[in-house]
């Protein structure tokens, strides 16, 4: 199934981001992406199976939003994507649990219990809207802080 999404106004936001210092722009993007990804992480936690025997040290509690990957995940990611120092990435999903994909897709002795894909499918349009809505406000706040800082110094 193909889904077409059209978001207007991103070119203007990109121009506004380019006017900010690079580090400030990356911080704005990180804050925006983290805020937009939270609903997906919350939905994933709600859908993930919970094992009461683990006392909170399980798949459900490992799900989060971060710019960091485990060493294994980072190694796989580097093979798949070239590092672009100007870009910002945010990851949503289970922590460094090697069994997370088995829970999602199943194994010969264990049927699949998908939690990540349904969470993404149910929230992807909300994520795009949140990015669109939040990015402009974050850029304006950063520009205001920068102007105030320049006026002081």
XYZ file of C-alpha atoms in Angstrom:
153
model
C 0.000 0.000 0.000
C 1.378 3.384 -1.009
C 0.624 6.453 1.066
C 1.301 9.922 -0.278
C 1.890 12.704 2.224
C 2.157 16.377 1.382
C 3.410 18.850 3.947
C 3.620 22.509 3.020
C 5.838 25.106 4.641
C 8.963 23.009 5.197
C 11.048 25.044 2.745
C 10.377 28.177 4.796
C 11.296 26.345 7.996
C 14.488 25.066 6.387
C 15.483 28.628 5.435
C 14.792 29.784 8.994
C 16.901 26.904 10.352
C 19.789 27.874 8.059
C 19.829 31.343 9.638
C 20.561 29.828 13.051
C 24.045 28.666 14.040
C 24.579 25.008 13.161
C 24.664 23.758 16.778
C 21.507 25.693 17.636
C 19.736 24.341 14.553
C 20.668 20.771 15.465
C 19.397 21.304 19.010
C 16.111 22.648 17.644
C 15.745 19.587 15.409
C 16.582 17.175 18.262
C 13.996 18.750 20.582
C 11.377 18.708 17.828
C 11.980 15.092 16.845
C 12.050 13.894 20.451
C 8.749 15.601 21.215
C 7.133 14.295 18.015
C 8.313 10.711 18.627
C 7.012 10.426 22.202
C 3.485 9.287 21.192
C 4.986 6.429 19.157
C 7.120 5.303 22.107
C 4.138 5.477 24.458
C 2.028 3.413 22.046
C 4.853 0.881 21.684
C 5.064 0.555 25.486
C 1.304 0.039 25.668
C 1.434 -2.711 23.014
C 4.615 -4.465 24.200
C 4.086 -7.608 26.251
C 4.894 -7.193 29.935
C 6.611 -9.922 31.913
C 5.879 -9.337 35.615
C 8.676 -11.760 36.555
C 11.310 -9.305 35.288
C 10.298 -6.573 37.758
C 10.489 -3.741 35.222
C 13.714 -4.828 33.505
C 12.040 -5.945 30.295
C 11.096 -5.005 26.762
C 8.322 -2.633 27.826
C 10.576 -0.583 30.108
C 13.410 -0.437 27.556
C 11.343 1.376 24.901
C 12.314 4.996 24.505
C 13.267 7.897 22.246
C 16.946 8.746 21.903
C 19.722 9.850 19.595
C 21.832 6.931 20.871
C 21.953 3.316 19.764
C 23.571 0.323 21.423
C 26.986 -0.686 20.053
C 25.413 -3.482 18.016
C 22.654 -1.248 16.656
C 25.167 1.499 15.797
C 27.373 -0.962 13.911
C 24.408 -2.138 11.821
C 23.227 1.443 11.286
C 26.669 2.570 10.045
C 26.622 -0.197 7.439
C 23.215 0.902 6.187
C 23.596 4.686 6.195
C 26.404 7.108 5.577
C 27.038 9.481 8.441
C 25.982 13.023 7.615
C 27.359 15.430 10.213
C 24.731 18.033 9.315
C 21.790 15.721 9.884
C 19.924 14.829 13.055
C 18.559 11.369 13.780
C 16.184 10.222 16.485
C 15.493 6.569 17.212
C 12.326 5.119 18.745
C 12.232 1.564 19.979
C 13.501 -1.049 22.348
C 16.853 -0.574 24.011
C 19.773 -2.954 23.635
C 17.614 -6.062 23.959
C 18.570 -8.732 21.421
C 15.179 -10.414 21.809
C 13.062 -7.381 20.807
C 12.940 -8.320 17.114
C 11.906 -11.870 18.057
C 8.969 -10.455 19.974
C 7.977 -8.282 17.009
C 8.409 -10.867 14.232
C 8.250 -14.182 16.092
C 10.448 -17.265 16.055
C 9.815 -20.941 15.266
C 8.805 -21.659 18.864
C 7.143 -18.293 19.508
C 4.491 -16.507 17.467
C 4.879 -12.807 16.623
C 3.545 -10.183 19.013
C 3.990 -6.979 17.000
C 4.230 -3.786 19.021
C 6.490 -1.454 17.006
C 4.922 -1.519 13.541
C 1.331 -1.071 14.755
C 2.481 1.817 16.957
C 4.175 3.509 13.981
C 1.253 2.861 11.638
C -1.178 4.332 14.145
C 0.886 7.455 14.880
C 2.868 8.358 11.744
C 0.544 11.158 10.623
C 0.487 12.553 14.173
C 4.312 12.521 14.157
C 4.449 14.452 10.883
C 1.921 16.985 12.148
C 3.848 17.373 15.422
C 7.081 18.012 13.524
C 5.369 20.604 11.344
C 3.715 22.338 14.294
C 6.608 22.144 16.753
C 9.497 22.991 14.445
C 8.306 26.515 13.686
C 7.759 27.299 17.370
C 11.179 25.859 18.329
C 12.921 27.889 15.617
C 11.188 31.066 16.805
C 12.187 30.393 20.443
C 15.795 29.708 19.454
C 15.967 32.864 17.315
C 14.536 34.908 20.183
C 17.091 33.473 22.646
C 19.895 34.117 20.169
C 18.788 37.730 19.615
C 18.586 38.288 23.372
C 22.068 36.816 23.832
C 23.506 39.006 21.052
C 21.868 42.108 22.554
C 23.531 41.394 25.902
C 26.992 40.811 24.465
